[in-house]
Amino acid sequence: MLEMGGRLWTIQLLVQTLCLTSVAAFSNGKVTEACGSMMPKHGHAPNTTHAPYTLAVNVTEFSSGDCIQVTISGTTYFEGFLLEARNASNPDSDAVGSFILTNPKTTQLLQCGHTPDSAVSHTSDARQTQIVVIWKAPQNSPAAVKFLVTVVAHYKTFWVKIPGPVVSQSGVTPIPPKPTTPSTTIKTSTPSVLPRPFSSVGCGQQKSCLLDPVGCDPEKDPSCFFLSFAPKGQTVVFELSGPSDGYIAFALSHDTWMGDDDMYLCVRDDSLVDVSAAYVKGRSYPQEASENVLTDVAWRLADGVIQCQFRRQVLVPQDPTRFSLDAQYYLFMAYGEAENGEVHRHDRQPLISSQQSVINGPAEILNGSRSPLLMKFHSVLMLIAWMLAGSTGTFLASYFKPDWPERTLFGQRIWFQVHRGLMILTVLLTCVAFTLPFIYRGGWSKHAGAHPYLGCTVLALALLQPIMATLRPPPDSSRRWVFNWLHWGAGTVAEIMAVAAMFLGMGQQSVLLPHSWRLVVLAGFLAWVVLLRVLLGLHKKGYIKTRFCDFVSKASDTDQQRILADDSEDSTWDAWFKIVALLAFVIGNSGFLISFIHTISGL
């Protein structure tokens, strides 16, 4: 069940191979095992819409031994077919008569039942729009004959037993056909076309949603990956959308790795979309379900986006590979390429996942399930490194070199020892934090935008700094200025890129902070750092001290009292001003840091 307050939810990017198993498609036309039902063994339901194919004959009556021309034609191509002639009074009986080929390269004769050459099929899956054959009436022909054909437009798109014209034997009264019993009627759910794209409206109220990027709306953003589910009585309605030329899919999993999972695929097949259920056994390829467990199927193709919708029962007892929807699973989304309606066997694409309960909803998740512990640590360590330790270390180096000249700490000036200690701490925290996303993701994250690239650059610059410091020339060297500029430049660039990485990192799926809140707090932190640096920069140049002395001079003229501040008093005032600024800097940065840590801990 879904417990928003007490569960540790995860979001992650994974990479997994998705493909479909090969199923005997009989592209060579050897389909004698389908003679009776005329149903292709493709594992899919037949299409029940109006077929774009017709059967035609050149006569309406015949006598025993007559030859009748039969033509299969269509307004669009087809790849396979099975043609038979049946007793019009009993269409479920065996095929009657025999056929003669007019083009043996594209057609072949089959034996259906006890009669040789009683059916015709294709020889390959080459596309064609017309077939012409000759049917020869047998000596013991029934009074009326009806032609039936199954046509396969493509592997998953086919029409079964398209009726053709009935031809009657001359001078013989046909026997009325047997009524069709309800028990033999096959109910199918014909996919329909969605009238409009899906919308994120209602996420968190009427339905639960996964969105990537976070906050996107599939109705307005064609680059939005979207999965929603909404319980409807004893069923659940799923909506799946994403930009892809091949397929999009999602799976229910018991763990964070694909395998032994309940999967659902929407595969583009030319101008159609095939929606099906599948099962991943171990690390093998997904196997399509033998039974159609999906109803109310609908799909849409527009602007390079595949969208599909379907309904599934919470419990499917007739298919043990279908998971109960009244439980908690990891939800994976995937997309990739497909060719002729088949998923590529070696297609690898990023997945997004979240641990969710499907039936108990809706919940305000918006791809924001509870953040994993490793990514929380990553964020906190990086913030401590660059919001407090690193920024304070560079602050000391910039403005406190002249202070406490007579005092040392372990043989070095105080500012240098504190600066070095803080920067070493910054490098260590950065290195540890840098490894955590790789451990959590299991590799490089291709779905995180510029954030990981900025992180790599910051780490490289952070490691470069102590190396340069170790190799620096003596203070009286003529080349010392080169080190000073390089050291300052690398540190400044690292700080700037670290702040940029903070802005981008707070919007990542794994540690998703409220958008407006994080922008305000980060902007406030940046403004605070700039303000303190500007104040001390002005003080360093003498502007603030000059303005203060002018104020003292004017006050003395007004009171007719001359108060002359000697150098020691000026130095004392400068020292206190800088100490107060340093304390304000550390306290202010710590306040922003604590605010972030508190918010991250609640994710």
PDB file of C-alpha atoms in Angstrom, residues 192-359:
ATOM      1  CA  SER A 192      -8.838   3.295 -30.914  1.00  0.00           C
ATOM      2  CA  VAL A 193      -7.027   6.539 -31.638  1.00  0.00           C
ATOM      3  CA  LEU A 194      -6.718   9.024 -28.788  1.00  0.00           C
ATOM      4  CA  PRO A 195      -8.406  12.318 -29.704  1.00  0.00           C
ATOM      5  CA  ARG A 196      -5.857  14.479 -27.839  1.00  0.00           C
ATOM      6  CA  PRO A 197      -2.539  14.151 -25.971  1.00  0.00           C
ATOM      7  CA  PHE A 198      -2.337  13.232 -22.305  1.00  0.00           C
ATOM      8  CA  SER A 199      -2.138  15.942 -19.666  1.00  0.00           C
ATOM      9  CA  SER A 200      -0.469  16.208 -16.267  1.00  0.00           C
ATOM     10  CA  VAL A 201      -3.564  17.959 -14.952  1.00  0.00           C
ATOM     11  CA  GLY A 202      -4.928  15.861 -12.085  1.00  0.00           C
ATOM     12  CA  CYS A 203      -1.568  14.355 -11.109  1.00  0.00           C
ATOM     13  CA  GLY A 204      -1.661  13.920  -7.362  1.00  0.00           C
ATOM     14  CA  GLN A 205      -5.452  14.218  -7.235  1.00  0.00           C
ATOM     15  CA  GLN A 206      -7.091  11.911  -9.770  1.00  0.00           C
ATOM     16  CA  LYS A 207      -4.024   9.923 -10.784  1.00  0.00           C
ATOM     17  CA  SER A 208      -0.412   9.246  -9.814  1.00  0.00           C
ATOM     18  CA  CYS A 209       2.277  10.333 -12.264  1.00  0.00           C
ATOM     19  CA  LEU A 210       5.914   9.916 -13.162  1.00  0.00           C
ATOM     20  CA  LEU A 211       7.303  12.838 -15.167  1.00  0.00           C
ATOM     21  CA  ASP A 212      10.709  13.421 -16.726  1.00  0.00           C
ATOM     22  CA  PRO A 213      11.791  16.216 -16.736  1.00  0.00           C
ATOM     23  CA  VAL A 214      10.122  16.978 -13.453  1.00  0.00           C
ATOM     24  CA  GLY A 215       7.076  19.193 -13.783  1.00  0.00           C
ATOM     25  CA  CYS A 216       6.679  18.715 -17.546  1.00  0.00           C
ATOM     26  CA  ASP A 217       3.274  18.393 -19.194  1.00  0.00           C
ATOM     27  CA  PRO A 218       2.916  15.905 -22.099  1.00  0.00           C
ATOM     28  CA  GLU A 219       0.096  18.034 -23.489  1.00  0.00           C
ATOM     29  CA  LYS A 220       2.458  20.977 -24.041  1.00  0.00           C
ATOM     30  CA  ASP A 221       5.971  19.500 -24.057  1.00  0.00           C
ATOM     31  CA  PRO A 222       6.755  16.860 -26.726  1.00  0.00           C
ATOM     32  CA  SER A 223       9.981  15.948 -24.894  1.00  0.00           C
ATOM     33  CA  CYS A 224       8.083  14.933 -21.739  1.00  0.00           C
ATOM     34  CA  PHE A 225       8.197  11.286 -20.613  1.00  0.00           C
ATOM     35  CA  PHE A 226       4.974  10.531 -18.783  1.00  0.00           C
ATOM     36  CA  LEU A 227       3.445   7.581 -16.959  1.00  0.00           C
ATOM     37  CA  SER A 228       0.225   7.766 -14.989  1.00  0.00           C
ATOM     38  CA  PHE A 229      -2.002   5.219 -13.300  1.00  0.00           C
ATOM     39  CA  ALA A 230      -5.426   5.586 -11.757  1.00  0.00           C
ATOM     40  CA  PRO A 231      -7.451   2.879  -9.958  1.00  0.00           C
ATOM     41  CA  LYS A 232     -10.942   2.406 -11.392  1.00  0.00           C
ATOM     42  CA  GLY A 233     -12.810  -0.177  -9.313  1.00  0.00           C
ATOM     43  CA  GLN A 234     -11.109  -3.525  -9.832  1.00  0.00           C
ATOM     44  CA  THR A 235      -9.045  -2.180 -12.715  1.00  0.00           C
ATOM     45  CA  VAL A 236      -6.218   0.318 -13.195  1.00  0.00           C
ATOM     46  CA  VAL A 237      -5.986   2.701 -16.148  1.00  0.00           C
ATOM     47  CA  PHE A 238      -2.465   3.399 -17.402  1.00  0.00           C
ATOM     48  CA  GLU A 239      -1.278   6.275 -19.609  1.00  0.00           C
ATOM     49  CA  LEU A 240       2.176   6.162 -21.178  1.00  0.00           C
ATOM     50  CA  SER A 241       3.782   8.846 -23.336  1.00  0.00           C
ATOM     51  CA  GLY A 242       7.234   9.797 -24.582  1.00  0.00           C
ATOM     52  CA  PRO A 243       9.253  10.994 -27.577  1.00  0.00           C
ATOM     53  CA  SER A 244      10.409   7.958 -29.550  1.00  0.00           C
ATOM     54  CA  ASP A 245      10.482   6.654 -33.110  1.00  0.00           C
ATOM     55  CA  GLY A 246      10.446   3.052 -31.933  1.00  0.00           C
ATOM     56  CA  TYR A 247       8.879   2.166 -28.609  1.00  0.00           C
ATOM     57  CA  ILE A 248       8.170   3.279 -25.068  1.00  0.00           C
ATOM     58  CA  ALA A 249       7.606   0.855 -22.217  1.00  0.00           C
ATOM     59  CA  PHE A 250       7.281   0.509 -18.494  1.00  0.00           C
ATOM     60  CA  ALA A 251       7.670  -2.403 -16.119  1.00  0.00           C
ATOM     61  CA  LEU A 252       6.732  -3.433 -12.593  1.00  0.00           C
ATOM     62  CA  SER A 253       9.735  -4.825 -10.732  1.00  0.00           C
ATOM     63  CA  HIS A 254      10.429  -6.193  -7.271  1.00  0.00           C
ATOM     64  CA  ASP A 255      13.906  -4.625  -7.244  1.00  0.00           C
ATOM     65  CA  THR A 256      15.990  -1.951  -8.945  1.00  0.00           C
ATOM     66  CA  TRP A 257      17.180  -4.212 -11.770  1.00  0.00           C
ATOM     67  CA  MET A 258      15.264  -5.444 -14.765  1.00  0.00           C
ATOM     68  CA  GLY A 259      14.519  -9.168 -14.561  1.00  0.00           C
ATOM     69  CA  ASP A 260      11.460 -11.261 -13.608  1.00  0.00           C
ATOM     70  CA  ASP A 261       9.311  -8.208 -14.275  1.00  0.00           C
ATOM     71  CA  ASP A 262       5.831  -7.442 -15.556  1.00  0.00           C
ATOM     72  CA  MET A 263       6.278  -5.249 -18.644  1.00  0.00           C
ATOM     73  CA  TYR A 264       4.009  -3.244 -20.967  1.00  0.00           C
ATOM     74  CA  LEU A 265       5.120  -2.009 -24.366  1.00  0.00           C
ATOM     75  CA  CYS A 266       3.826   0.498 -26.899  1.00  0.00           C
ATOM     76  CA  VAL A 267       5.652  -0.235 -30.156  1.00  0.00           C
ATOM     77  CA  ARG A 268       5.332   1.874 -33.260  1.00  0.00           C
ATOM     78  CA  ASP A 269       4.537  -0.130 -36.390  1.00  0.00           C
ATOM     79  CA  ASP A 270       4.558   2.282 -39.342  1.00  0.00           C
ATOM     80  CA  SER A 271       1.481   4.455 -38.774  1.00  0.00           C
ATOM     81  CA  LEU A 272       0.065   2.240 -36.009  1.00  0.00           C
ATOM     82  CA  VAL A 273       0.980   1.490 -32.389  1.00  0.00           C
ATOM     83  CA  ASP A 274       0.915  -2.033 -30.990  1.00  0.00           C
ATOM     84  CA  VAL A 275       0.130  -2.170 -27.267  1.00  0.00           C
ATOM     85  CA  SER A 276       0.987  -5.413 -25.515  1.00  0.00           C
ATOM     86  CA  ALA A 277       1.939  -7.016 -22.208  1.00  0.00           C
ATOM     87  CA  ALA A 278       5.170  -8.957 -21.767  1.00  0.00           C
ATOM     88  CA  TYR A 279       7.206 -10.687 -19.099  1.00  0.00           C
ATOM     89  CA  VAL A 280      10.949 -10.601 -18.468  1.00  0.00           C
ATOM     90  CA  LYS A 281      12.197 -13.919 -17.101  1.00  0.00           C
ATOM     91  CA  GLY A 282      15.584 -13.598 -15.432  1.00  0.00           C
ATOM     92  CA  ARG A 283      17.966 -11.713 -17.721  1.00  0.00           C
ATOM     93  CA  SER A 284      16.366 -13.055 -20.892  1.00  0.00           C
ATOM     94  CA  TYR A 285      14.460 -11.078 -23.506  1.00  0.00           C
ATOM     95  CA  PRO A 286      10.873 -10.052 -22.727  1.00  0.00           C
ATOM     96  CA  GLN A 287       8.273 -12.580 -23.839  1.00  0.00           C
ATOM     97  CA  GLU A 288       4.935 -11.289 -24.997  1.00  0.00           C
ATOM     98  CA  ALA A 289       1.897 -12.497 -23.086  1.00  0.00           C
ATOM     99  CA  SER A 290       0.050 -15.444 -24.585  1.00  0.00           C
ATOM    100  CA  GLU A 291      -3.296 -13.939 -23.571  1.00  0.00           C
ATOM    101  CA  ASN A 292      -4.534 -10.436 -24.184  1.00  0.00           C
ATOM    102  CA  VAL A 293      -5.097  -9.005 -20.700  1.00  0.00           C
ATOM    103  CA  LEU A 294      -5.442  -5.361 -21.760  1.00  0.00           C
ATOM    104  CA  THR A 295      -8.737  -3.648 -22.524  1.00  0.00           C
ATOM    105  CA  ASP A 296      -9.835  -0.179 -23.607  1.00  0.00           C
ATOM    106  CA  VAL A 297      -6.620   0.144 -25.609  1.00  0.00           C
ATOM    107  CA  ALA A 298      -6.026   3.465 -27.361  1.00  0.00           C
ATOM    108  CA  TRP A 299      -2.992   5.137 -28.876  1.00  0.00           C
ATOM    109  CA  ARG A 300      -1.771   8.289 -30.592  1.00  0.00           C
ATOM    110  CA  LEU A 301       1.154   9.226 -32.857  1.00  0.00           C
ATOM    111  CA  ALA A 302       2.026  12.902 -33.311  1.00  0.00           C
ATOM    112  CA  ASP A 303       5.141  15.098 -33.367  1.00  0.00           C
ATOM    113  CA  GLY A 304       7.447  12.144 -32.802  1.00  0.00           C
ATOM    114  CA  VAL A 305       5.603  11.191 -29.600  1.00  0.00           C
ATOM    115  CA  ILE A 306       4.120   7.760 -28.874  1.00  0.00           C
ATOM    116  CA  GLN A 307       1.160   7.706 -26.510  1.00  0.00           C
ATOM    117  CA  CYS A 308      -0.868   4.704 -25.427  1.00  0.00           C
ATOM    118  CA  GLN A 309      -3.592   4.037 -22.888  1.00  0.00           C
ATOM    119  CA  PHE A 310      -5.006   0.787 -21.578  1.00  0.00           C
ATOM    120  CA  ARG A 311      -6.878  -0.784 -18.678  1.00  0.00           C
ATOM    121  CA  ARG A 312      -5.821  -3.857 -16.714  1.00  0.00           C
ATOM    122  CA  GLN A 313      -7.471  -5.898 -13.991  1.00  0.00           C
ATOM    123  CA  VAL A 314      -5.888  -5.603 -10.534  1.00  0.00           C
ATOM    124  CA  LEU A 315      -5.684  -9.411 -10.417  1.00  0.00           C
ATOM    125  CA  VAL A 316      -5.213 -11.593 -13.512  1.00  0.00           C
ATOM    126  CA  PRO A 317      -5.505 -15.171 -12.217  1.00  0.00           C
ATOM    127  CA  GLN A 318      -5.402 -16.712 -15.712  1.00  0.00           C
ATOM    128  CA  ASP A 319      -1.896 -15.288 -16.276  1.00  0.00           C
ATOM    129  CA  PRO A 320       0.520 -15.839 -13.360  1.00  0.00           C
ATOM    130  CA  THR A 321       3.174 -13.607 -14.973  1.00  0.00           C
ATOM    131  CA  ARG A 322       0.968 -10.546 -14.447  1.00  0.00           C
ATOM    132  CA  PHE A 323       1.716  -8.985 -11.078  1.00  0.00           C
ATOM    133  CA  SER A 324      -1.052  -8.030  -8.682  1.00  0.00           C
ATOM    134  CA  LEU A 325      -1.503  -4.278  -8.785  1.00  0.00           C
ATOM    135  CA  ASP A 326      -2.409  -4.239  -5.099  1.00  0.00           C
ATOM    136  CA  ALA A 327       1.245  -4.192  -4.029  1.00  0.00           C
ATOM    137  CA  GLN A 328       4.335  -2.008  -4.118  1.00  0.00           C
ATOM    138  CA  TYR A 329       6.831  -2.220  -6.980  1.00  0.00           C
ATOM    139  CA  TYR A 330       9.607  -0.311  -8.652  1.00  0.00           C
ATOM    140  CA  LEU A 331       8.233   1.369 -11.775  1.00  0.00           C
ATOM    141  CA  PHE A 332      10.582   1.569 -14.744  1.00  0.00           C
ATOM    142  CA  MET A 333      10.130   3.618 -17.899  1.00  0.00           C
ATOM    143  CA  ALA A 334      12.139   3.008 -21.063  1.00  0.00           C
ATOM    144  CA  TYR A 335      12.265   4.030 -24.698  1.00  0.00           C
ATOM    145  CA  GLY A 336      14.271   3.005 -27.760  1.00  0.00           C
ATOM    146  CA  GLU A 337      14.309   2.144 -31.420  1.00  0.00           C
ATOM    147  CA  ALA A 338      12.230  -0.420 -33.251  1.00  0.00           C
ATOM    148  CA  GLU A 339      12.088  -1.663 -36.821  1.00  0.00           C
ATOM    149  CA  ASN A 340       8.949  -3.012 -38.456  1.00  0.00           C
ATOM    150  CA  GLY A 341       7.225  -3.068 -35.101  1.00  0.00           C
ATOM    151  CA  GLU A 342       9.992  -5.035 -33.356  1.00  0.00           C
ATOM    152  CA  VAL A 343      12.178  -3.706 -30.561  1.00  0.00           C
ATOM    153  CA  HIS A 344      15.878  -3.793 -31.433  1.00  0.00           C
ATOM    154  CA  ARG A 345      17.669  -6.657 -29.757  1.00  0.00           C
ATOM    155  CA  HIS A 346      20.581  -4.538 -28.541  1.00  0.00           C
ATOM    156  CA  ASP A 347      18.812  -1.302 -27.838  1.00  0.00           C
ATOM    157  CA  ARG A 348      19.948   0.385 -24.621  1.00  0.00           C
ATOM    158  CA  GLN A 349      18.270   3.491 -23.272  1.00  0.00           C
ATOM    159  CA  PRO A 350      18.003   5.202 -19.904  1.00  0.00           C
ATOM    160  CA  LEU A 351      15.173   4.255 -17.636  1.00  0.00           C
ATOM    161  CA  ILE A 352      13.597   6.199 -14.845  1.00  0.00           C
ATOM    162  CA  SER A 353      12.277   4.332 -11.875  1.00  0.00           C
ATOM    163  CA  SER A 354      10.346   4.925  -8.721  1.00  0.00           C
ATOM    164  CA  GLN A 355       9.062   2.627  -6.012  1.00  0.00           C
ATOM    165  CA  GLN A 356       5.284   2.930  -5.963  1.00  0.00           C
ATOM    166  CA  SER A 357       2.108   1.153  -5.050  1.00  0.00           C
ATOM    167  CA  VAL A 358      -0.081   1.069  -8.134  1.00  0.00           C
ATOM    168  CA  ILE A 359      -3.579   0.575  -6.806  1.00  0.00           C
TER     169      ILE A 359
END
